[in-house]
Coordinates of C-alpha atoms and ligand atoms in Angstrom, one line a residue:
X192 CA 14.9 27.4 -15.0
X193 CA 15.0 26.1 -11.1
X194 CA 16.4 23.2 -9.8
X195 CA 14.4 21.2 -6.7
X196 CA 15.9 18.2 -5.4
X197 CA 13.9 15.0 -4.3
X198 CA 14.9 11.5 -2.8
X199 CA 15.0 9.2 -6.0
X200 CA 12.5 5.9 -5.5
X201 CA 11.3 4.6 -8.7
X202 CA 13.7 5.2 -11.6
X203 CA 12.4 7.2 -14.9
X204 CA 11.8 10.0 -16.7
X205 CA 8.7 12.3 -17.1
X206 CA 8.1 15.5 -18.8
X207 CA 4.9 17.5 -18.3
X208 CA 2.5 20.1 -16.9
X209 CA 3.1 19.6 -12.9
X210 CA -0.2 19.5 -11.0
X211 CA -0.1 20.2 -7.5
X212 CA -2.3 18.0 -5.1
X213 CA -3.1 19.8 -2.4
X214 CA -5.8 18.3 0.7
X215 CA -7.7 21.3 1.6
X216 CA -10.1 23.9 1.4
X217 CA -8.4 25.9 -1.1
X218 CA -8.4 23.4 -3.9
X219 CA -12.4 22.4 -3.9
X220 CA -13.4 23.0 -7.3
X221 CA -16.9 22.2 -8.4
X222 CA -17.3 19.5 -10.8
X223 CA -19.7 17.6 -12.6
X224 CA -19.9 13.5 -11.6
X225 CA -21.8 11.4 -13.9
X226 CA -21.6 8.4 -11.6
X227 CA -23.7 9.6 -9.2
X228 CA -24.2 6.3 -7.0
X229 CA -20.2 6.3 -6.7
X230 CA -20.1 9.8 -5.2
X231 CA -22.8 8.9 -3.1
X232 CA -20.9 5.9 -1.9
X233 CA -17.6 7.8 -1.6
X234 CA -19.8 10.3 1.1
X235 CA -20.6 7.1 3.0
X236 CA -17.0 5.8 2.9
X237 CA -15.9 9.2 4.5
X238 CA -18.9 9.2 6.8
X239 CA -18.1 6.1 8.6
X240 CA -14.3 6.8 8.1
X241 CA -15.2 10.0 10.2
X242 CA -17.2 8.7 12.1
X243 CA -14.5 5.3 13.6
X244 CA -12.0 8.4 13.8
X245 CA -14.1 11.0 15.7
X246 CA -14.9 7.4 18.0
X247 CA -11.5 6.7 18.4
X248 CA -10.5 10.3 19.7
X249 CA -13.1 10.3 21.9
X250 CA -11.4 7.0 24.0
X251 CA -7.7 8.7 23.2
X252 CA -8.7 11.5 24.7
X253 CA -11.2 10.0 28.2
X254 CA -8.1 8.0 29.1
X255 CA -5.9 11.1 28.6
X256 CA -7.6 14.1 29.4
X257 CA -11.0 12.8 30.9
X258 CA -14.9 13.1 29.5
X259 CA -15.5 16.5 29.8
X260 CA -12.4 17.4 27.2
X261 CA -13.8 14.3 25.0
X262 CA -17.2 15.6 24.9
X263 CA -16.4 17.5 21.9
X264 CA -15.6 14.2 19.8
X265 CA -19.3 12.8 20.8
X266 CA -21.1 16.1 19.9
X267 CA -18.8 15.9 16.4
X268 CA -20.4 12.2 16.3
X269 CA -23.7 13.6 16.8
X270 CA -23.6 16.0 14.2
X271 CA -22.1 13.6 11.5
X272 CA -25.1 11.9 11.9
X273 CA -27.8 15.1 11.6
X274 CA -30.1 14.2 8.5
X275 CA -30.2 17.7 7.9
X276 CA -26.7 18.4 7.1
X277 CA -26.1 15.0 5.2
X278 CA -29.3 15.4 3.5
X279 CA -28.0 18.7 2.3
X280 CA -24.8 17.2 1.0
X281 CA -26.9 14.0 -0.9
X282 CA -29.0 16.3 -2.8
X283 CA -26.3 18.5 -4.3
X284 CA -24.6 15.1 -4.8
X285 CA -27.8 13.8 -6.6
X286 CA -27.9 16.8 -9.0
X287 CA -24.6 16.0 -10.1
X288 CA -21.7 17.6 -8.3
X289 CA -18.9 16.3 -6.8
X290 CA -19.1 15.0 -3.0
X291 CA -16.2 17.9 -1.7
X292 CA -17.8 20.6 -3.0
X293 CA -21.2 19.3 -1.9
X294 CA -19.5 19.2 1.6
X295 CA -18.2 22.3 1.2
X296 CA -21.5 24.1 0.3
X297 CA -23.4 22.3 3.2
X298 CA -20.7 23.3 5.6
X299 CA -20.9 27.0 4.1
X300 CA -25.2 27.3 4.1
X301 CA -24.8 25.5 8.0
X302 CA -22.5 27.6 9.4
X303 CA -24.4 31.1 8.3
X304 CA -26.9 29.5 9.7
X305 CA -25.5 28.8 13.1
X306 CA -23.7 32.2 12.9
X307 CA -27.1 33.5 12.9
X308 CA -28.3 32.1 15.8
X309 CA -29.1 34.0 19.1
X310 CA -28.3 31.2 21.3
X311 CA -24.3 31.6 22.3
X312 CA -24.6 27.9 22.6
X313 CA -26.1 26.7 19.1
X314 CA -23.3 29.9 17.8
X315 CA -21.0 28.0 18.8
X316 CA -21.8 25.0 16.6
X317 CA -20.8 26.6 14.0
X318 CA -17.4 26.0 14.5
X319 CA -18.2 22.4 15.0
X320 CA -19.6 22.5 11.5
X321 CA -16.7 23.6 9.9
X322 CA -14.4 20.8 12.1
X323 CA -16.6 18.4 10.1
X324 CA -17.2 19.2 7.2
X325 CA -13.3 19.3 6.8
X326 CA -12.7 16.3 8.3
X327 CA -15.2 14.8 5.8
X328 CA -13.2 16.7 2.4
X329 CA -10.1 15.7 3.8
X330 CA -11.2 11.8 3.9
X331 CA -12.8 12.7 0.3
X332 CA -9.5 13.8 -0.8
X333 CA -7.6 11.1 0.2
X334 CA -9.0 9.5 -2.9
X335 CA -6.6 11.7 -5.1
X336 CA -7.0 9.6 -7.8
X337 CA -10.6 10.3 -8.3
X338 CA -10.0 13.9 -7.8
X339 CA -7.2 14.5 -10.7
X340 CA -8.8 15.9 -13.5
X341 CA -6.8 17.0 -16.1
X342 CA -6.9 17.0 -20.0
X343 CA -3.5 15.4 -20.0
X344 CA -1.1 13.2 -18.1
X345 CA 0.5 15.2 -15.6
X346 CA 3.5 14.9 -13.0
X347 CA 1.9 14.7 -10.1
X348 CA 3.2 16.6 -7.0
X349 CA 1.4 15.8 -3.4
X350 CA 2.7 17.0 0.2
X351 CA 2.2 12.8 1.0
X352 CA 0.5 10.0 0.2
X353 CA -0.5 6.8 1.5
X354 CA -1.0 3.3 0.0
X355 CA -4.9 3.6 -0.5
X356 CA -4.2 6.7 -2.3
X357 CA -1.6 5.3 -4.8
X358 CA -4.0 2.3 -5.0
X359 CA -6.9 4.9 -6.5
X360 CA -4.3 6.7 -8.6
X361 CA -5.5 6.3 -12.3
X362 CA -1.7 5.2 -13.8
X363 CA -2.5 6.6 -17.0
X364 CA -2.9 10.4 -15.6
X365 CA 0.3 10.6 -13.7
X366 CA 3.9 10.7 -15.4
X367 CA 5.6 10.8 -12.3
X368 CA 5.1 11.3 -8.7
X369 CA 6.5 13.8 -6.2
X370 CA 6.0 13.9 -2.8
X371 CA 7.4 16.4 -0.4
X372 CA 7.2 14.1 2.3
X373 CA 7.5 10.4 2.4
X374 CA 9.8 7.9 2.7
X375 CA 11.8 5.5 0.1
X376 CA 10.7 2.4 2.1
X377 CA 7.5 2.7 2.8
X378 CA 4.3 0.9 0.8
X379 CA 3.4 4.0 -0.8
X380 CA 6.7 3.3 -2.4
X381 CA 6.8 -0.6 -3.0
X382 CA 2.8 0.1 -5.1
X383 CA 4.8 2.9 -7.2
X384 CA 7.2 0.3 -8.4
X385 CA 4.2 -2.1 -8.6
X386 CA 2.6 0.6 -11.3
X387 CA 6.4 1.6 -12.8
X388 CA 5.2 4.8 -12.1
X389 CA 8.6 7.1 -11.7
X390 CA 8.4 8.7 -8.2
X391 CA 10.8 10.9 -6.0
X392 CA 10.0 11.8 -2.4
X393 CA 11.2 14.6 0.3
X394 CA 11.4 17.0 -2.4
X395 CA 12.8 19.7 -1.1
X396 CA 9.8 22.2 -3.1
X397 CA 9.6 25.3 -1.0
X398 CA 6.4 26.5 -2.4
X399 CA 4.5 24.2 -4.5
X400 CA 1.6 26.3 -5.8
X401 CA 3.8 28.3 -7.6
X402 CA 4.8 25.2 -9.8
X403 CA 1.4 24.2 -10.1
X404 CA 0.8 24.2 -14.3
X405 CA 4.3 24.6 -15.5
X406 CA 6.2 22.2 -17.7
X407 CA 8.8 20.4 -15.4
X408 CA 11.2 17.4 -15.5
X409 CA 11.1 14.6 -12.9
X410 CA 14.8 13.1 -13.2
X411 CA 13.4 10.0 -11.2
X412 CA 17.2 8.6 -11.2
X413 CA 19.2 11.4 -10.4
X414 CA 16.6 13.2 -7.8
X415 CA 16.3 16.4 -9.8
X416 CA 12.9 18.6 -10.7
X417 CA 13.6 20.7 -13.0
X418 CA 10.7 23.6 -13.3
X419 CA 10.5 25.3 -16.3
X420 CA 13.5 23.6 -18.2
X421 CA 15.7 25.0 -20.8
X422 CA 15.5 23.5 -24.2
X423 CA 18.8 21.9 -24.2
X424 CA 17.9 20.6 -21.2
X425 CA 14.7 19.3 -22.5
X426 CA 16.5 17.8 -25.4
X427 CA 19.3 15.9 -23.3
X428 CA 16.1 14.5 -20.8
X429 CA 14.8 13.2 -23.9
X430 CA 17.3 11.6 -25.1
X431 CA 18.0 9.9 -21.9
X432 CA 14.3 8.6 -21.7
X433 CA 15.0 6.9 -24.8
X434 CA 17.7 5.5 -23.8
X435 CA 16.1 4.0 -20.8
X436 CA 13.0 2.8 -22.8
X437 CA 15.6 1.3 -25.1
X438 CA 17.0 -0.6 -22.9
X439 CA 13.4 -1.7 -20.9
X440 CA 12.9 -3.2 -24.7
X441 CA 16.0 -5.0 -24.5
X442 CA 15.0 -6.9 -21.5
X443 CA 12.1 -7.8 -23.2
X444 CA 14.2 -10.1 -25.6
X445 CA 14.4 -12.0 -22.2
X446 CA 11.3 -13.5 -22.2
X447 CA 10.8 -17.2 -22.4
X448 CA 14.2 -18.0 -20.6
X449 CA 15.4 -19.6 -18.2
X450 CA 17.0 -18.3 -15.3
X451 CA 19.7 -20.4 -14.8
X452 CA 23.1 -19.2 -13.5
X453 CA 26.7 -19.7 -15.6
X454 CA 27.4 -22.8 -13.5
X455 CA 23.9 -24.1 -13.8
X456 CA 22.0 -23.0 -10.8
X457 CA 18.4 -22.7 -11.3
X458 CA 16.4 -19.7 -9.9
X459 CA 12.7 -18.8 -9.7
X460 CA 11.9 -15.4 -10.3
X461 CA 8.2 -14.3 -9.0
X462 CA 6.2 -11.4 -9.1
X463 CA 5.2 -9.7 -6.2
X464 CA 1.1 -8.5 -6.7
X465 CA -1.3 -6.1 -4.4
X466 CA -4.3 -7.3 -6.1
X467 CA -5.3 -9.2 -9.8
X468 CA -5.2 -6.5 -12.0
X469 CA -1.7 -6.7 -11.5
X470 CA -1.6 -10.1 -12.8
X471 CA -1.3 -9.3 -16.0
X472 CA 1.8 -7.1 -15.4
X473 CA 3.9 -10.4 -13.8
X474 CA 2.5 -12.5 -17.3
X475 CA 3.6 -9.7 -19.4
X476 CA 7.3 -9.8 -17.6
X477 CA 7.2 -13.6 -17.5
X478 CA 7.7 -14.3 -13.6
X479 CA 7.4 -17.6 -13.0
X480 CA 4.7 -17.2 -10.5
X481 CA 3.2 -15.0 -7.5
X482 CA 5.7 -14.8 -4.5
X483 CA 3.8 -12.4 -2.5
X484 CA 0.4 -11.6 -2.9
X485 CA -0.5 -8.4 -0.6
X486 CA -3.9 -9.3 -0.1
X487 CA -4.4 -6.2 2.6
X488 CA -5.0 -4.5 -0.5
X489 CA -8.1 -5.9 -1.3
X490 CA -9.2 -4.5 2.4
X491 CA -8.2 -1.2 1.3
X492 CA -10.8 2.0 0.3
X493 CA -13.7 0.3 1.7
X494 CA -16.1 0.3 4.7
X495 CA -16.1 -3.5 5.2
X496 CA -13.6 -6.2 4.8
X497 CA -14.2 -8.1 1.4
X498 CA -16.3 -11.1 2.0
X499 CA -15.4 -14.9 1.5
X500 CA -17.2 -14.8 -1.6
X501 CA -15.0 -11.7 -2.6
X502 CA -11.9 -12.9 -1.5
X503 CA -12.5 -16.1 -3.9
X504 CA -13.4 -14.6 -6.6
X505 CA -10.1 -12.5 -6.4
X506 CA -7.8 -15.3 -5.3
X507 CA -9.7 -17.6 -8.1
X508 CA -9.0 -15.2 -10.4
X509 CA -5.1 -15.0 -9.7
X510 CA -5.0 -18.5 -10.1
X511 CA -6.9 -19.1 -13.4
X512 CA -4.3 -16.4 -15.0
X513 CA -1.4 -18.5 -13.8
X514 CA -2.9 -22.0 -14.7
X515 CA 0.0 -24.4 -13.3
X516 CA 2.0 -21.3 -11.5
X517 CA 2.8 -21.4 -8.1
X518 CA 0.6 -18.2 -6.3
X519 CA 1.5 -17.4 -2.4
X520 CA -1.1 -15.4 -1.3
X521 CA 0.5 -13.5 2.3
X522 CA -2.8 -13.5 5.0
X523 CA -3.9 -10.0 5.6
X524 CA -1.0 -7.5 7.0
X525 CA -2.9 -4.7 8.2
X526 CA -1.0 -2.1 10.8
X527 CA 1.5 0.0 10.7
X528 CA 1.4 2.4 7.4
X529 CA -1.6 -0.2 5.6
X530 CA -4.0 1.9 7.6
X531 CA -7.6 -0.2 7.6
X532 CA -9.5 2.4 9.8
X533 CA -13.1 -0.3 10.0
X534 CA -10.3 -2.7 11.8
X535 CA -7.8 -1.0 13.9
X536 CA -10.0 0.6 16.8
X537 CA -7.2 2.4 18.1
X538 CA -4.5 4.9 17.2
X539 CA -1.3 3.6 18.4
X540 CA 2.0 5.1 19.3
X541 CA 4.0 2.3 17.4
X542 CA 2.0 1.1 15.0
X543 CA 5.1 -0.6 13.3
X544 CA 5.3 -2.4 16.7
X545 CA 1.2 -2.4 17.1
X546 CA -1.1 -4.7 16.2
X547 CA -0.1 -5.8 12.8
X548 CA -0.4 -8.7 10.6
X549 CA -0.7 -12.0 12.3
X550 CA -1.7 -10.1 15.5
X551 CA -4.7 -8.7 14.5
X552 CA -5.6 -11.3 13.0
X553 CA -5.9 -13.0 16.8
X554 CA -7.5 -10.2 17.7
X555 CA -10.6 -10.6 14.6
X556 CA -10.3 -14.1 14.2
X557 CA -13.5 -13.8 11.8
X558 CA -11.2 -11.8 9.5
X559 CA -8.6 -14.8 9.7
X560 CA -11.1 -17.4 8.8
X561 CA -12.9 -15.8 6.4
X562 CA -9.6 -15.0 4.0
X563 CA -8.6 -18.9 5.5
X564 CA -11.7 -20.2 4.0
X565 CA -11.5 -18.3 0.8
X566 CA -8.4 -19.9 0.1
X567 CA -9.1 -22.9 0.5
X568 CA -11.5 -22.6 -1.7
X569 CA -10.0 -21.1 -4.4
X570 CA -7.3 -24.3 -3.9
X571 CA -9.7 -26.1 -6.2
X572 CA -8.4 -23.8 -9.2
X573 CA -5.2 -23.7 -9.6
X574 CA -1.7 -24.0 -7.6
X575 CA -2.3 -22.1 -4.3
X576 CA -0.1 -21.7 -1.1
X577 CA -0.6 -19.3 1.7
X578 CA 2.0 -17.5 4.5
X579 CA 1.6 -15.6 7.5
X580 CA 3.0 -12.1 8.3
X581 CA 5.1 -11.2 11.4
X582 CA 5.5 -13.9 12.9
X583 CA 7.6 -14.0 16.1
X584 CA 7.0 -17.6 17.8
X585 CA 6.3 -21.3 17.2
X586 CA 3.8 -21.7 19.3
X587 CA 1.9 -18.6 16.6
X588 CA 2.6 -21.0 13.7
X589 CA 0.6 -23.6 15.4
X590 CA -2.0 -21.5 16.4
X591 CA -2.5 -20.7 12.6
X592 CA -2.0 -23.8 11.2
X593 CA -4.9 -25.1 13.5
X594 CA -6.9 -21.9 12.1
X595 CA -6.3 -23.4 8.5
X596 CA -7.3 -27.0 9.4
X597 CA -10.2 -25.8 10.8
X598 CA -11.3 -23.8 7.6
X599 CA -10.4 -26.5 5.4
X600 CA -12.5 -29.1 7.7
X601 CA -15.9 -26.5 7.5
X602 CA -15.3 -26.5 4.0
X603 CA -15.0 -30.4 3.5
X604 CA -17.9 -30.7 5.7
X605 CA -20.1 -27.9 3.7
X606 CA -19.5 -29.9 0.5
X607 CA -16.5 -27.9 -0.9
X608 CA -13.8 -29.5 -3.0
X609 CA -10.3 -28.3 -1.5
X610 CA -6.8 -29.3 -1.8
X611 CA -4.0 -29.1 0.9
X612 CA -2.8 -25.6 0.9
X613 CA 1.0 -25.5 1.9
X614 CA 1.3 -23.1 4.3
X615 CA 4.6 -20.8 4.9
X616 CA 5.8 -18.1 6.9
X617 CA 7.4 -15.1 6.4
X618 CA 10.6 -14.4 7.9
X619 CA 10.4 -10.6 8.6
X620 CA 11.1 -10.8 12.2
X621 CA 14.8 -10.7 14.1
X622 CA 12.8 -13.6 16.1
X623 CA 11.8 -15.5 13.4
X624 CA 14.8 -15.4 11.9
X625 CA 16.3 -16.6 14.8
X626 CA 14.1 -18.9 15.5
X627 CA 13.9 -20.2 11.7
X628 CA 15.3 -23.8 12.8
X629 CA 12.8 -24.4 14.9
X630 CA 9.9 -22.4 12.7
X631 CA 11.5 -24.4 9.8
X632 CA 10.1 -27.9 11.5
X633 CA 6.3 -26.4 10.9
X634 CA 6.4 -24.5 7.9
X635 CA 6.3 -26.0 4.0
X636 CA 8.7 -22.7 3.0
X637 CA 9.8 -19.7 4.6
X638 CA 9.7 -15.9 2.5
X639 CA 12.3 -13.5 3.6
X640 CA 10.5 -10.3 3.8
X641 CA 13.9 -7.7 3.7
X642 CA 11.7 -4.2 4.0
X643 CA 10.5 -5.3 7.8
X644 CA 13.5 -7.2 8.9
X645 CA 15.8 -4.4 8.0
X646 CA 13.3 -2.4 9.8
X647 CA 12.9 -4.6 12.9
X648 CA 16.4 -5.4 12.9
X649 CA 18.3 -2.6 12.8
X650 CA 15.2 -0.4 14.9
X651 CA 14.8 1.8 11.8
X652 CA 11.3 3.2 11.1
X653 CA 11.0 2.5 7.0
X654 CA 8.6 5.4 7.3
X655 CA 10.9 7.8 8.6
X656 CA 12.5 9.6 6.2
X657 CA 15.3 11.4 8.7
X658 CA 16.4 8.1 9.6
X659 CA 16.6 6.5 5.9
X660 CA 20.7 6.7 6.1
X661 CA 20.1 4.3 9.1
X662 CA 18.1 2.3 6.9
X663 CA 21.5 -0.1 5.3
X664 CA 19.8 -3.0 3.1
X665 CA 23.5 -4.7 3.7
X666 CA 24.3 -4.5 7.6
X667 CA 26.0 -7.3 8.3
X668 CA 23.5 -8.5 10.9
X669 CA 20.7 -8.4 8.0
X670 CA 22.6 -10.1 5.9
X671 CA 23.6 -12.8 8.5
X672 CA 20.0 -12.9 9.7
X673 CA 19.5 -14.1 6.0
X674 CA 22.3 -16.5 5.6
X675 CA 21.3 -18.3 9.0
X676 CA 17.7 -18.4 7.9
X677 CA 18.6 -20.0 4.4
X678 CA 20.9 -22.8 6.3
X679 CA 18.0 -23.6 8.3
X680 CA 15.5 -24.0 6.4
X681 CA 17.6 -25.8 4.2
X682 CA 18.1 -28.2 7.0
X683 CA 14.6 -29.1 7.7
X684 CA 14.4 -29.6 3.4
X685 CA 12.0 -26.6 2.6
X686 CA 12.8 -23.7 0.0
X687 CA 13.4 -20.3 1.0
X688 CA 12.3 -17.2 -1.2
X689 CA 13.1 -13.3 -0.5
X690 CA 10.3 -11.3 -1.1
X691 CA 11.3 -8.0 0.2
X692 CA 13.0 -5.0 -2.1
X693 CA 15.9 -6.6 -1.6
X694 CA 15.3 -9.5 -3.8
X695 CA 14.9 -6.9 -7.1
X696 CA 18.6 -5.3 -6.2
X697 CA 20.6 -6.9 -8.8
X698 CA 23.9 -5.8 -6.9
X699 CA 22.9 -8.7 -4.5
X700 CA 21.8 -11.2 -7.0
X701 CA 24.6 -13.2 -6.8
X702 CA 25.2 -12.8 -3.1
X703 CA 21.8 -14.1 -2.3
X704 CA 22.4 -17.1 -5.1
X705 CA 25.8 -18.1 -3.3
X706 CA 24.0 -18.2 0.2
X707 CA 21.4 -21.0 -1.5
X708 CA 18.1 -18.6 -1.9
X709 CA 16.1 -20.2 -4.0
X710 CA 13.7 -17.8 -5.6
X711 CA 13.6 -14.0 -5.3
X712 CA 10.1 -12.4 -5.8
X713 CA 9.8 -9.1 -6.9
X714 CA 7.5 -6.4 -8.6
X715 CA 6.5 -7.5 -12.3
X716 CA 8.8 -4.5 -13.8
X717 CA 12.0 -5.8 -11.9
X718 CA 11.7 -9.6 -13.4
X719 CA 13.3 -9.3 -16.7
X720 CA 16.1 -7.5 -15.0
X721 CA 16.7 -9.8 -12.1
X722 CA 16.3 -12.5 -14.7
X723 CA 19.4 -10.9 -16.8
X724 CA 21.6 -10.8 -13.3
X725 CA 20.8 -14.3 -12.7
X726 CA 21.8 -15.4 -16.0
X727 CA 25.4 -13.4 -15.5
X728 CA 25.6 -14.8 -12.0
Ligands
LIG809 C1 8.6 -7.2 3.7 O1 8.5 -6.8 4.9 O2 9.7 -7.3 3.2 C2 7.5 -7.6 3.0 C3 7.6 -8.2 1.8 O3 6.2 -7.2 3.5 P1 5.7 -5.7 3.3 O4 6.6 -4.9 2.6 O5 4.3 -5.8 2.7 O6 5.6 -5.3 4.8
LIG810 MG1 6.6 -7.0 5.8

C-alpha cells in the first residue's frame, strides 16, 4: 500500500478504481458516439475556441514581438479554416467516432501528406498541422466529462481542472476528485461542493499513470490517497463512510425548521446555485431561498452567450421551483478563473484584477442588457432580485441601476408584464466595503461575497495554491471589513447576507450572528448543517 497526500476541499469518502485524466496525445482512444450532431457541435465549439485563441496570440504577440514573429498565429488561423482538413475530421465524425480521435487521424493522414511534399515550404506545414490539431484535442478534452468512459464510478484523478470542466462532469461517474494542481479557493472548488462531490487538490502523485486502474481511497477529510489499500484499511474507511453518511441523515431530521437562535434571533439560510438543475438540491436541503445565483454559468461551454429568451427560461424556471422564495440572481461575473473565451478578447496578466464582472459588463453592454432584460422578465413569475459583482464605486451603482430602468422601461413599452426588481450589490471589494455607507444609500441589500474580499483584501490570489497559508478566512481586517459593512447597511435599513465560503463555516456561525448578518447563503449540502449551528447559536 502507498500513501499520497492531497490538500483536503470537499469532505468525504470514496473507494474505487482510480482513472487518470490525462489532456494529451497519449490518451486518444477511439470510440463510438451515437450522438453524432453533438460531436459535430463539440468540433465547432473547439474550432471557434481555437480559432478566438490563435486571434488573440496573434495581437499578444504584434504588440510584443512584432508581425513577422505573429505570422505564425495567422497561418494557424488559416489552416483551422482549410475545408479539407475539417472535412476530413466531419466525416470520420459522421461515421461515428469520437471528435479527438477524428482530429487525431486527420492530423496523422495531413501531416504524411505534408511530410511528403517536395516543397521545403509546404514540408514545413506539417508541423503547423500537428500545432493544430492538438490545440483542437486539447479544447476537446477540456470537456472531461464527456470523455470518461468507464463501466463504473471511478475516483477521478486530473493534473487540473477548470470550472467548465467540473460543470460537464457527469456526478454519477466520479466518486471523488483529485487534482494535482489546483487550489482550495478557486471555483473549480466552490461547483465540487455544489455537486458534494469529495475532492482533494495538490496531490502530491509523483507518477499518475502508474495508479491509473487500481483500487484507491480518497480520505477527502484527512488529505490521504491511499493506492492499493490494505484490507484493514479498507474496513476502517468503510466504517468511517458510514459514519459520515450517518450523520448526513441526521441532518436530514432538520428539515422543516426554523432557524432561529437560543435567544430567538431569526436567520435565513439560502442556497447558493450555478444553474437550475441545482435547484432541486437547495429544495431537497430546505434553504429558504437562492442567495447567489452564478449565472456566468449559463455562459459557460458554449460559442455564444445564451440569449434573452434563454436566460428567461432559465431564471423562470428557478423561480417557478421556489414559488414565494426569495431568488438573487448575481449579473454575469465573467474574468478571472470563469474563463468565457467568445467574451474576453484578451489574455491578461491579472485577470483577477482584469476585466471582470461588472467591468465587462461596461465593456459589452449588449451582454448587460440582455441578462437585465431577462430578468425582468422572468419578475413576472415569481420573487426575483438581482446584484452586481465587483463593484468598487457609487457612481458604478448608478450606472447600473440606470442600465436596469432602462430594460425594464423597453420591456413595459414592448408589452411585457414586469415587477420592480430590487437590485443589490455585492460587497466583495476592500472599496466597497469601505465605501458600504455610502453604497448602502442606493442599494435594496448588500451580499458579502468572503472568497473575493479575502482575496482582494489581503492581495492573495484564491487560485494560487503556494500562497493558500496567506489565504486567512479570519484576518482581522476581513473580519472588520465585514463588521463595518453590516453596521452600515444596517444604518441605511437594508439586510445584509454573506454569500461567500465563509457563510457555510459553522465555526463562524455565531460570530457572524452577533455582528447582525442576517442571512448566510451557501451551497445546498451545507444548509442543514449551518441550520444545526444556528439553532445552537
Ligand atoms: C465571492 O467572491 O465570495 C462570491 C460569492 O463570488 P464568486 O465566488 O463567484 O467569485
Ligand atoms: Mg466573487
Amino acid at each position: 500500500m502507498i500513501k499520497y497526500h492531497g490538500k483536503q476541499v470537499y469532505e468525504g469518502i470514496a473507494i474505487g478504481k482510480l482513472y487518470w485524466h490525462h489532456h494529451g496525445k497519449k490518451d486518444i482512444k477511439k470510440r463510438a458516439v451515437i450522438d453524432i450532431a453533438g460531436e459535430l457541435e463539440r468540433l465547432e465549439y473547439a474550432v471557434s475556441t481555437a480559432d478566438e485563441q490563435l486571434r488573440c496570440l496573434y495581437e499578444k504577440t504584434v504588440k510584443e514581438a512584432g508581425e513577422e514573429q505573429a505570422l505564425i498565429f495567422e497561418i494557424h488561423r488559416m489552416m483551422l479554416e482549410d475545408a479539407d482538413y475539417l472535412n476530413a475530421i466531419k466525416e470520420m465524425i459522421t461515421e461515428g467516432v469520437n471528435a479527438e480521435y477524428a482530429v487525431f487521424s486527420a492530423e496523422k493522414q495531413f501531416v504524411t501528406l505534408f511530410a511528403a511534399m517536395d516543397d521545403v515550404y509546404m514540408k514545413e506545414r506539417a508541423v503547423d498541422i500537428q500545432d493544430i490539431s492538438q490545440r483542437l484535442i486539447d479544447l476537446l478534452s477540456d470537456s472531461c466529462g464527456q470523455e470518461i468512459h468507464t463501466t463504473e464510478p471511478v475516483v477521478l484523478l486530473a493534473e487540473d481542472i477548470t470550472p467548465s470542466e467540473i460543470i460537464s462532469l457527469n456526478r454519477e461517474q466520479i466518486l471523488a476528485l483529485i487534482t494535482r494542481k489546483g487550489s482550495v479557493n478557486s471555483h473549480a472548488a466552490i461547483l465540487a461542493k455544489g455537486k458534494n462531490l469529495p475532492m482533494m487538490v495538490n496531490a502530491q502523485i509523483p507518477n499518475p499513470v502508474e495508479l491509473d486502474g487500481k483500487l484507491v481511497i480518497a480520505d477527502c477529510f484527512e488529505g490521504e490517497i491511499y493506492v492499493e489499500p490494505e484490507k484493514a484499511v479498507v474496513l476502517e474507511m468503510s466504517r468511517r463512510k458510514e459514519l459520515w453518511n450517518k450523520k448526513q441523515q441526521e441532518l436530514l431530521r432538520l428539515k422543516g425548521k426554523n432557524n432561529i437562535t437560543k435567544d430567538g434571533r431569526s436567520i435565513k439560510i439560502y442556497a447558493n446555485i450555478g444553474n437550475e438543475k441545482e435547484v432541486s438540491d437547495a429544495i431537497f436541503a430546505d434553504a429558504g431561498g437562492i442567495g447567489l445565483f452564478r449565472s456566468e454559468y449559463l455562459y459557460m461551454d458554449r460559442t455564444q452567450p445564451p440569449s434573452e429568451e434563454e436566460q428567461f427560461q432559465s431564471y423562470k424556471s428557478v423561480l417557478e421551483q421556489m414559488p414565494g422564495k426569495r431568488v438573487v440572481i448575481r449579473t454575469v461575473d465573467i474574468g478571472a478563473d470563469k474563463q468565457v473565451p467568445y467574451l474576453l478578447n484578451e489574455t491578461e496578466q491579472n485577470p483577477a484584477l482584469g476585466c471582470r464582472g461588472i467591468r465587462l459588463c461596461f465593456e459589452k453592454p449588449d451582454i448587460l442588457m440582455t441578462q437585465l432584460r431577462a430578468i425582468y422578465r422572468s419578475s413576472f413569475y415569481g420573487n426575483v432580485a438581482m446584484m452586481f459583482p465587483m463593484v468598487i464605486s457609487v457612481e458604478e451603482v448608478k450606472i447600473l441601476k440606470k442600465m436596469a430602468k432602462d430594460a425594464k422601461e423597453q420591456l413595459t413599452e414592448e408589452g411585457f408584464e414586469c415587477n420592480d426588481v430590487p437590485i443589490g450589490i455585492m460587497i466583495e471589494t476592500p472599496a466597497a466595503a469601505l465605501l458600504s455607507e455610502r453604497l448602502a444609500k442606493e442599494a435594496d441589500f448588500f451580499s458579502i461575497g468572503t472568497n473575493d474580499l479575502i482575496q482582494y483584501t489581503l492581495a492573495i490570489d484564491r487560485q494560487n495554491s503556494h500562497m493558500e497559508d496567506y489565504y486567512n478566512e479570519v484576518h482581522p481586517a476581513v473580519l472588520q471589513l465585514i463588521e463595518m459593512t453590516v453596521q452600515n447597511a444596517h444604518k441605511a435599513g437594508i439586510e445584509v447576507s454573506i454569500c461567500g465560503e465563509l457563510a457555510g463555516d459553522i465555526m463562524l456561525t455565531k460570530q457572524f450572528i452577533d455582528m447582525g448578518v442576517n442571512e448566510l447563503s451557501v451551497p445546498p449540502v451545507a444548509v442543514l448543517k449551518v441550520r444545526k449551528a444556528v439553532i445552537e447559536s
